[in-house]
CSV table of C-alpha atoms in Angstrom, one decimal:
chain,number,residue,atom,x,y,z
A,1,MET,CA,208.7,112.2,41.0
A,2,ASN,CA,208.4,116.0,41.5
A,3,LYS,CA,208.5,117.8,45.2
A,4,ARG,CA,206.4,119.9,46.0
A,5,ILE,CA,205.3,121.7,49.1
A,6,ILE,CA,202.2,121.5,50.7
A,7,THR,CA,200.3,122.1,54.0
A,8,LEU,CA,198.2,119.8,56.1
A,9,CYS,CA,194.9,121.4,57.3
A,10,TYR,CA,193.4,118.9,60.9
A,11,ARG,CA,189.4,119.7,61.3
A,12,LYS,CA,189.5,118.1,65.0
A,13,ILE,CA,185.5,118.3,65.9
A,14,ILE,CA,184.0,118.1,69.4
A,15,ARG,CA,181.1,117.5,70.4
A,16,PRO,CA,179.3,117.4,72.9
A,17,ASN,CA,180.0,113.9,74.3
A,18,ALA,CA,183.9,114.7,74.3
A,19,ALA,CA,185.7,112.4,76.3
A,20,LEU,CA,189.0,113.5,76.5
A,21,PRO,CA,190.5,116.0,79.7
A,22,TRP,CA,191.8,118.6,76.2
A,23,ASP,CA,188.2,118.2,73.9
A,24,LYS,CA,185.7,118.4,77.5
A,25,MET,CA,187.2,122.2,78.4
A,26,VAL,CA,187.7,122.7,75.1
A,27,HIS,CA,183.6,121.6,74.9
A,28,GLY,CA,183.0,123.5,78.1
A,29,ASP,CA,184.9,127.0,77.7
A,30,SER,CA,183.5,128.1,73.9
A,31,TYR,CA,180.2,127.1,74.7
A,32,MET,CA,180.3,129.0,77.5
A,33,GLU,CA,181.7,131.7,76.1
A,34,PHE,CA,179.1,131.2,73.1
A,35,LYS,CA,176.4,132.0,75.1
A,36,MET,CA,177.9,135.2,76.9
A,37,GLN,CA,178.3,136.3,72.8
A,38,ALA,CA,175.5,135.1,71.3
A,39,GLN,CA,173.2,137.0,73.9
A,40,ASN,CA,174.6,140.1,71.9
A,41,PHE,CA,172.7,138.7,69.2
A,42,SER,CA,169.3,137.1,70.4
A,43,ALA,CA,168.2,139.6,73.0
A,44,GLY,CA,164.7,140.8,72.3
A,45,THR,CA,164.9,137.5,69.7
A,46,PRO,CA,163.4,134.5,70.3
A,47,TYR,CA,165.4,133.2,68.7
A,48,THR,CA,168.6,130.8,70.1
A,49,SER,CA,170.7,128.6,67.4
A,50,TYR,CA,173.2,129.0,66.4
A,51,ALA,CA,172.1,128.7,63.0
A,52,GLN,CA,168.4,130.9,63.5
A,53,LEU,CA,170.7,133.6,64.9
A,54,LEU,CA,173.0,133.2,61.0
A,55,GLN,CA,170.2,133.3,59.7
A,56,HIS,CA,168.2,136.8,60.9
A,57,PHE,CA,171.4,138.4,62.2
A,58,PRO,CA,174.0,138.6,59.3
A,59,ASN,CA,176.3,140.1,62.0
A,60,ALA,CA,176.7,136.6,63.6
A,61,GLN,CA,179.0,135.4,61.8
A,62,LYS,CA,180.7,137.2,64.7
A,63,LEU,CA,180.6,135.3,66.9
A,64,THR,CA,182.8,132.9,65.6
A,65,GLY,CA,185.8,135.0,66.2
A,66,MET,CA,184.8,136.4,69.4
A,67,VAL,CA,184.2,133.3,70.7
A,68,THR,CA,188.2,132.1,69.2
A,69,PRO,CA,189.8,133.9,73.0
A,70,SER,CA,188.0,131.4,74.3
A,71,VAL,CA,189.7,128.4,72.8
A,72,THR,CA,193.9,130.0,72.1
A,73,GLY,CA,194.6,129.1,75.7
A,74,TYR,CA,194.0,125.2,74.9
A,75,VAL,CA,195.9,125.6,71.5
A,76,GLN,CA,198.8,127.1,73.2
A,77,GLN,CA,198.6,124.0,76.2
A,78,LEU,CA,199.7,121.4,72.8
A,79,GLY,CA,203.0,123.1,72.5
A,80,GLY,CA,202.8,123.4,69.0
A,81,ILE,CA,202.1,120.0,67.7
A,82,LEU,CA,199.0,117.9,66.9
A,83,PRO,CA,197.7,115.3,68.5
A,84,GLU,CA,196.5,113.1,66.4
A,85,ILE,CA,198.1,112.3,63.4
A,86,LEU,CA,200.6,109.6,64.1
A,87,ASN,CA,203.6,108.7,62.0
A,88,THR,CA,204.0,105.0,61.3
A,89,LEU,CA,206.5,105.0,64.9
A,90,GLY,CA,203.2,105.7,66.1
A,91,ARG,CA,204.7,109.6,67.3
A,92,ARG,CA,203.8,112.6,67.0
A,93,PHE,CA,205.4,115.3,64.4
A,94,LEU,CA,202.9,117.6,62.6
A,95,ARG,CA,203.5,121.4,63.6
A,96,ILE,CA,200.6,123.6,64.0
A,97,ARG,CA,202.1,127.3,62.0
A,98,SER,CA,198.0,128.4,62.8
A,99,PHE,CA,194.3,127.5,63.8
A,100,GLN,CA,191.0,128.8,63.1
A,101,PHE,CA,188.0,128.1,65.2
A,102,GLU,CA,184.8,127.1,64.6
A,103,ILE,CA,181.3,127.3,65.1
A,104,ILE,CA,179.5,123.7,63.4
A,105,ASN,CA,176.4,124.5,65.4
A,106,SER,CA,175.4,125.7,68.8
A,107,ASP,CA,172.4,126.6,71.1
A,108,ILE,CA,172.0,129.7,73.9
A,109,ASN,CA,169.6,126.5,76.2
A,110,ASP,CA,171.6,123.4,75.1
A,111,ARG,CA,174.7,122.6,75.9
A,112,ASP,CA,174.3,118.9,73.6
A,113,LYS,CA,173.6,121.2,70.9
A,114,HIS,CA,176.9,122.8,70.7
A,115,VAL,CA,179.3,120.8,68.2
A,116,VAL,CA,182.9,122.6,67.4
A,117,ALA,CA,185.8,122.1,65.5
A,118,ILE,CA,189.1,123.4,65.1
A,119,ASN,CA,191.0,123.1,61.9
A,120,PHE,CA,194.8,123.1,62.2
A,121,PHE,CA,196.6,124.4,59.6
A,122,SER,CA,201.4,121.9,59.8
A,123,GLU,CA,204.0,124.3,59.3
A,124,PRO,CA,205.1,123.6,55.2
A,125,LEU,CA,206.0,120.4,54.8
A,126,ILE,CA,207.9,119.6,51.8
A,127,TRP,CA,206.4,115.6,49.4
A,128,HIS,CA,208.3,113.2,48.5
A,129,ASP,CA,206.4,110.7,47.6
A,130,THR,CA,203.4,108.6,48.1
A,131,ILE,CA,202.6,105.2,49.0
A,132,ASN,CA,199.8,103.3,49.0
A,133,ASN,CA,198.0,106.0,51.1
A,134,TYR,CA,200.6,107.4,53.1
A,135,LEU,CA,202.6,110.8,52.4
A,136,LEU,CA,206.3,110.3,53.2
A,137,VAL,CA,207.3,114.3,53.9
A,138,SER,CA,209.9,116.3,55.1
A,139,SER,CA,209.5,119.5,57.7
A,140,HIS,CA,210.0,122.4,54.8
A,141,ASN,CA,213.3,124.8,55.8
A,142,THR,CA,212.6,127.7,53.8
A,143,GLU,CA,216.4,128.8,54.7
A,144,THR,CA,218.4,126.5,53.0
A,145,PRO,CA,218.1,125.7,49.3
A,146,ASN,CA,216.8,122.1,49.4
A,147,ASP,CA,219.9,120.8,47.4
A,148,GLU,CA,219.2,117.6,45.5
A,149,ASP,CA,221.7,116.0,46.6
A,150,ALA,CA,221.1,116.4,50.2
A,151,GLU,CA,219.5,113.7,53.0
A,152,ALA,CA,216.0,114.9,54.6
A,153,LEU,CA,215.6,113.0,57.9
A,154,THR,CA,211.2,112.4,56.7
A,155,GLU,CA,208.0,111.1,58.1
A,156,LEU,CA,205.7,108.8,56.4
A,157,PHE,CA,202.1,109.3,57.2
A,158,GLN,CA,198.9,108.0,56.5
A,159,LEU,CA,195.8,110.0,54.7
A,160,GLN,CA,193.2,109.7,56.8
A,161,PRO,CA,189.4,111.5,57.5
A,162,TYR,CA,189.4,115.1,57.6
A,163,LEU,CA,193.0,115.4,57.2
A,164,ASN,CA,193.3,117.6,54.1
A,165,ILE,CA,196.0,118.9,51.5
A,166,HIS,CA,194.8,122.3,52.0
A,167,SER,CA,197.9,123.8,50.0
A,168,VAL,CA,201.0,123.3,47.8
A,169,ALA,CA,203.4,125.0,46.0
A,170,SER,CA,206.0,123.4,43.1
A,171,PRO,CA,209.2,124.7,44.2
A,172,GLN,CA,211.2,126.6,41.6
A,173,PRO,CA,213.8,123.9,40.1
A,174,LEU,CA,216.8,124.9,40.1
A,175,SER,CA,218.9,125.9,37.1
A,176,LYS,CA,222.0,125.0,36.3
A,177,GLY,CA,225.4,126.4,38.4
A,178,GLU,CA,222.7,128.1,40.7
A,179,GLY,CA,223.1,127.0,44.1
A,180,LEU,CA,227.0,125.2,43.8
B,1,MET,CA,189.6,136.1,50.8
B,2,GLU,CA,189.9,132.5,50.5
B,3,ARG,CA,190.6,131.1,54.5
B,4,LYS,CA,186.6,132.4,55.0
B,5,ASN,CA,186.4,130.9,51.3
B,6,PHE,CA,187.9,127.9,52.7
B,7,LEU,CA,185.8,127.7,55.6
B,8,LYS,CA,182.8,127.8,53.8
B,9,SER,CA,183.4,125.1,52.0
B,10,LEU,CA,184.2,123.4,54.7
B,11,VAL,CA,181.2,123.7,56.4
B,12,ILE,CA,179.4,122.7,53.3
B,13,GLY,CA,180.7,119.9,52.9
B,14,ALA,CA,180.4,118.7,56.6
B,15,ALA,CA,176.5,118.4,55.5
B,16,SER,CA,177.5,115.6,53.6
B,17,ALA,CA,180.3,113.9,55.0
B,18,SER,CA,180.9,110.5,55.8
B,19,ALA,CA,184.5,109.4,57.0
B,20,ILE,CA,184.2,105.3,56.9
B,21,ILE,CA,187.2,103.8,56.8
B,22,ALA,CA,188.8,100.2,57.6
B,23,CYS,CA,189.8,99.5,60.9
B,24,LYS,CA,192.9,97.8,62.8
B,25,LYS,CA,192.3,95.8,65.8
B,26,ASP,CA,192.4,99.0,67.9
B,27,GLY,CA,189.9,101.3,66.5
B,28,VAL,CA,186.6,100.5,66.7
B,29,SER,CA,183.9,101.9,64.9
B,30,ASN,CA,180.9,104.0,66.1
B,31,THR,CA,178.1,105.5,63.9
B,32,ASP,CA,176.9,109.0,65.3
B,33,THR,CA,172.9,109.4,66.0
B,34,SER,CA,173.5,113.0,65.8
B,35,THR,CA,174.9,112.9,62.2
B,36,GLY,CA,174.5,109.9,60.8
B,37,THR,CA,178.4,110.1,59.6
B,38,THR,CA,180.9,107.0,61.4
B,39,THR,CA,184.7,107.9,62.9
B,40,THR,CA,186.7,105.3,62.9
B,41,THR,CA,190.2,104.8,64.4
B,42,THR,CA,193.4,105.7,62.0
B,43,GLY,CA,196.7,104.9,62.5
B,44,GLY,CA,196.5,104.5,66.3
B,45,ALA,CA,195.1,108.4,67.0
B,46,THR,CA,192.3,109.8,68.9
B,47,THR,CA,188.7,110.3,67.3
B,48,THR,CA,184.6,111.0,68.3
B,49,ASN,CA,182.5,109.0,70.4
B,50,GLY,CA,184.2,108.0,73.5
B,51,CYS,CA,187.7,106.2,71.1
B,52,THR,CA,190.4,107.1,72.4
B,53,VAL,CA,193.9,105.5,71.7
B,54,ALA,CA,197.1,106.5,73.4
B,55,PRO,CA,199.6,106.8,70.4
B,56,ASP,CA,203.0,104.8,71.6
B,57,GLU,CA,204.6,108.0,73.9
B,58,THR,CA,204.9,109.8,76.8
B,59,GLU,CA,201.5,111.3,77.4
B,60,GLY,CA,200.3,114.4,76.8
B,61,PRO,CA,200.2,117.6,76.6
B,62,PHE,CA,198.5,117.8,80.7
B,63,PRO,CA,195.4,120.0,79.4
B,64,THR,CA,194.8,122.9,82.6
B,65,HIS,CA,191.3,125.1,82.7
B,66,THR,CA,192.7,128.1,80.8
B,67,PRO,CA,190.0,131.4,80.5
B,68,ALA,CA,189.0,132.9,77.7
B,69,SER,CA,191.7,135.4,77.3
B,70,TYR,CA,189.4,138.1,77.4
B,71,VAL,CA,189.6,137.4,81.1
B,72,ARG,CA,192.4,140.1,82.1
B,73,SER,CA,192.9,144.1,84.7
B,74,ASP,CA,195.2,145.3,81.8
B,75,ILE,CA,193.3,145.8,78.3
B,76,ARG,CA,195.9,148.4,77.0
B,77,ASP,CA,197.5,146.3,74.8
B,78,ASP,CA,199.8,148.3,72.7
B,79,ARG,CA,197.3,150.7,72.6
B,80,THR,CA,198.9,154.5,73.8
B,81,GLY,CA,196.8,157.6,75.0
B,82,TYR,CA,196.3,158.3,79.4
B,83,LYS,CA,196.0,156.3,81.4
B,84,LEU,CA,192.3,155.2,82.6
B,85,THR,CA,191.6,153.8,85.7
B,86,ALA,CA,188.0,152.2,85.8
B,87,LYS,CA,185.8,150.6,88.6
B,88,LEU,CA,182.4,149.3,88.1
B,89,THR,CA,180.9,148.3,91.0
B,90,VAL,CA,177.6,145.7,90.4
B,91,VAL,CA,174.7,146.6,93.2
B,92,ASN,CA,171.9,144.3,93.0
B,93,HIS,CA,168.0,146.5,92.2
B,94,ASN,CA,166.2,143.7,94.0
B,95,ASN,CA,167.8,143.7,96.9
B,96,ASN,CA,168.1,147.6,98.5
B,97,CYS,CA,170.8,147.6,96.1
B,98,ASN,CA,173.5,144.8,97.9
B,99,ALA,CA,176.9,144.6,95.7
B,100,LEU,CA,176.9,141.3,93.4
B,101,SER,CA,180.1,138.9,93.8
B,102,GLY,CA,180.7,136.4,90.8
B,103,LEU,CA,180.0,138.2,88.2
B,104,LEU,CA,180.8,138.5,85.3
B,105,VAL,CA,181.5,142.2,83.8
B,106,ASP,CA,182.4,142.5,79.9
B,107,ILE,CA,184.1,146.1,78.9
B,108,TRP,CA,185.1,147.5,75.5
B,109,HIS,CA,186.0,150.6,74.2
B,110,CYS,CA,187.6,152.6,70.6
B,111,ASP,CA,191.6,153.8,70.7
B,112,ALA,CA,192.5,157.2,71.0
B,113,ALA,CA,191.9,157.6,68.0
B,114,GLY,CA,188.6,156.0,67.8
B,115,ASN,CA,188.6,153.0,66.3
B,116,TYR,CA,188.0,149.4,68.4
B,117,SER,CA,189.4,146.0,67.9
B,118,GLU,CA,188.8,143.1,65.6
B,119,TYR,CA,187.6,139.6,66.7
B,120,GLY,CA,191.2,137.7,66.0
B,121,GLY,CA,193.7,136.0,66.5
B,122,THR,CA,194.4,132.5,64.3
B,123,THR,CA,197.5,132.9,64.6
B,124,MET,CA,199.5,130.6,66.8
B,125,GLN,CA,203.6,132.5,65.8
B,126,SER,CA,202.2,134.8,68.4
B,127,THR,CA,202.2,134.5,71.3
B,128,ASN,CA,200.2,136.9,72.8
B,129,TYR,CA,196.6,136.5,72.0
B,130,THR,CA,195.4,139.2,73.4
B,131,SER,CA,196.9,141.7,71.2
B,132,VAL,CA,193.9,140.6,68.7
B,133,HIS,CA,191.1,142.2,71.0
B,134,PHE,CA,192.8,145.4,72.3
B,135,LEU,CA,190.3,147.9,75.0
B,136,ARG,CA,188.6,144.2,75.7
B,137,GLY,CA,188.2,143.0,79.0
B,138,ARG,CA,186.6,140.5,82.1
B,139,GLN,CA,186.4,140.7,85.8
B,140,THR,CA,185.0,138.7,87.7
B,141,THR,CA,182.9,141.1,90.1
B,142,ASP,CA,184.9,140.8,94.5
B,143,SER,CA,182.9,140.4,97.2
B,144,THR,CA,182.5,144.9,97.4
B,145,GLY,CA,181.0,143.6,94.0
B,146,THR,CA,183.6,145.4,91.7
B,147,VAL,CA,186.1,145.2,89.1
B,148,THR,CA,188.9,147.1,88.0
B,149,PHE,CA,190.4,147.9,84.9
B,150,THR,CA,193.5,149.1,83.2
B,151,THR,CA,192.9,150.9,80.1
B,152,ILE,CA,193.2,154.2,78.3
B,153,PHE,CA,190.8,157.4,77.9
B,154,PRO,CA,189.2,156.7,75.4
B,155,GLY,CA,188.9,159.3,72.1
B,156,TRP,CA,185.8,159.3,69.8
B,157,TYR,CA,184.2,159.1,67.4
B,158,SER,CA,181.0,160.4,64.3
B,159,GLY,CA,178.2,160.2,66.5
B,160,ARG,CA,178.9,159.0,69.9
B,161,ALA,CA,179.8,161.2,72.6
B,162,THR,CA,182.9,159.6,74.7
B,163,HIS,CA,181.3,156.5,76.1
B,164,ILE,CA,182.4,152.2,77.2
B,165,HIS,CA,180.4,149.5,77.1
B,166,VAL,CA,179.8,146.8,79.7
B,167,HIS,CA,177.7,144.0,79.9
B,168,ILE,CA,177.5,142.4,82.7
B,169,TYR,CA,176.4,137.9,83.7
B,170,SER,CA,175.1,136.2,85.9
B,171,ALA,CA,178.2,133.4,86.8
B,172,SER,CA,176.5,131.1,84.7
B,173,GLY,CA,176.7,133.0,81.5
B,174,THR,CA,173.2,134.4,81.6
B,175,SER,CA,172.9,138.5,80.4
B,176,LEU,CA,172.2,140.7,83.6
B,177,LYS,CA,172.5,144.4,81.7
B,178,VAL,CA,174.0,145.9,78.5
B,179,THR,CA,174.6,149.7,79.2
B,180,GLN,CA,177.5,151.7,78.3
B,181,ILE,CA,179.0,154.4,80.8
B,182,ALA,CA,178.9,157.9,79.9
B,183,PHE,CA,181.6,161.2,80.3
B,184,PRO,CA,180.9,163.8,82.3
B,185,GLU,CA,181.4,167.5,80.4
B,186,GLY,CA,181.8,170.7,81.5
B,187,ALA,CA,184.9,172.4,82.8
B,188,ASN,CA,187.8,171.1,84.0
B,189,THR,CA,186.9,167.5,83.3
B,190,ALA,CA,188.3,164.7,82.1
B,191,LEU,CA,186.8,165.0,78.9
B,192,VAL,CA,188.4,168.9,78.8
B,193,ALA,CA,192.0,168.2,78.9
B,194,VAL,CA,192.5,165.3,77.3
B,195,ASN,CA,191.2,167.8,74.4
B,196,GLY,CA,189.5,164.4,71.9
B,197,TYR,CA,193.4,163.3,71.4
B,198,SER,CA,195.2,164.3,68.0
B,199,LYS,CA,191.3,164.4,66.5
B,200,GLY,CA,190.7,167.9,68.9
B,201,MET,CA,186.5,168.7,69.5
B,202,SER,CA,185.6,169.4,66.8
B,203,GLY,CA,182.4,167.9,65.3
B,204,TYR,CA,181.6,166.3,69.0
B,205,THR,CA,178.5,164.7,69.9
B,206,TYR,CA,178.0,165.5,73.4
B,207,ASN,CA,175.4,163.6,75.9
B,208,LYS,CA,172.4,165.1,75.4
B,209,SER,CA,172.2,165.1,71.3
B,210,ASP,CA,173.4,161.2,72.2
B,211,GLY,CA,171.6,158.6,70.9
B,212,ILE,CA,172.1,156.2,73.3
B,213,PHE,CA,172.9,158.9,76.5
B,214,SER,CA,170.1,161.3,75.7
B,215,ASP,CA,167.5,160.1,77.7
B,216,ASP,CA,169.2,159.9,80.3
B,217,THR,CA,168.1,162.9,82.7
B,218,ALA,CA,169.2,162.3,85.4
B,219,GLY,CA,172.7,161.7,84.5
B,220,ILE,CA,172.7,157.5,85.7
B,221,GLU,CA,174.6,157.1,83.1
B,222,ILE,CA,177.3,159.2,84.0
B,223,ALA,CA,180.7,158.2,85.8
B,224,THR,CA,182.2,159.7,87.8
B,225,VAL,CA,186.5,161.3,86.7
B,226,THR,CA,188.7,162.0,88.7
B,227,GLY,CA,192.5,163.6,88.1
B,228,ASN,CA,195.2,164.7,85.3
B,229,THR,CA,196.5,163.8,81.2
B,230,THR,CA,199.7,163.4,83.9
B,231,ASP,CA,199.0,161.2,86.5
B,232,GLY,CA,196.1,159.2,84.3
B,233,PHE,CA,192.1,159.4,85.9
B,234,ALA,CA,190.2,157.1,87.4
B,235,LEU,CA,186.8,156.3,86.6
B,236,SER,CA,184.2,154.6,89.6
B,237,ILE,CA,180.8,153.9,88.8
B,238,ASN,CA,178.2,152.0,90.4
B,239,LEU,CA,175.5,149.6,88.2
B,240,ALA,CA,172.2,148.6,88.9
B,241,VAL,CA,171.0,144.8,88.0
B,242,ASN,CA,167.7,143.3,89.3
B,243,ALA,CA,170.2,139.7,90.0
């Protein structure tokens, strides 16, 4: 099949009942920051939920960016590897290039309403093949042109909920004589 | 902005998303009552609802508590200007103006050219995430009710006198006071010495004409500012809150 360059997006949703230490810290710290920053919009109004603030104050869209600094330190602690996505050997392999924090629901007075997501975007991958619902990929190294005959080290992983192919590009095939 | 649209589409999709896949024997399927969606473990990874399956490799990463990247004393990042050391002391108006320790104090102001930083920070490439919010910072008041920031003397923009924004919160994040700090004006003041950086002072709005400070006839919002352009300036002000 034709090789394509893809990036993946994994949307990790973090709810109030999160059990893992990392998730708990992200939930707690992002809630504290939401509560603090949201009061810039809610002061003098009866509104306390994120949805109400967005509905009445278009500017409240800025809250996502205002709350992001509360989680950047935790994303850094992942060391650039996404913990959730494993290859068929049960190993983590997916390198994170960037992330985008997202507030799904929240309320200044109710921590149990606070649900957020972190969208992780992967480094570019070469999509070699699809086997059932598994994708065969290798890391896309932009510095060396991908020689048709060269051996690539690949990862096989399963398509799963909350994992999306975020972008796709078809590299120009080498014309005859080029790259020799 | 394509990212924005992408995120919007995510949010719309989230309202109706229902993810159901077959469980492996180490997978558990749970229905989340709050959203009605069903989530499962897949490929041995972890998912929501307290269902945890460890990957088959060495444990880690081990998270440690990390304060928001707003928490810093030096808020200059890459901004240049005359150094300003700002000392803010928070006192309790309800209790003989005694110092209040353990409060969170956020400050933010514009750079020498009169521009504010935007909130942002979505890239993983840079290790210094704080550069996306230059001239914004947070500190916790010490036993004397004081926080200290290292910054630059703020510039100015049309329609406003030079100012620093302050938001004071209780330790649990409840807003106690939103205010602004004004600067002294007249001969021998820092304002005159800085002279609006490269803008000059033509078209400058002075405190008496400023929409925020003009009603402060007693001058309680005006800080004490000493120093010079060579050694930098020192700002100090007491801020009273009802706590």
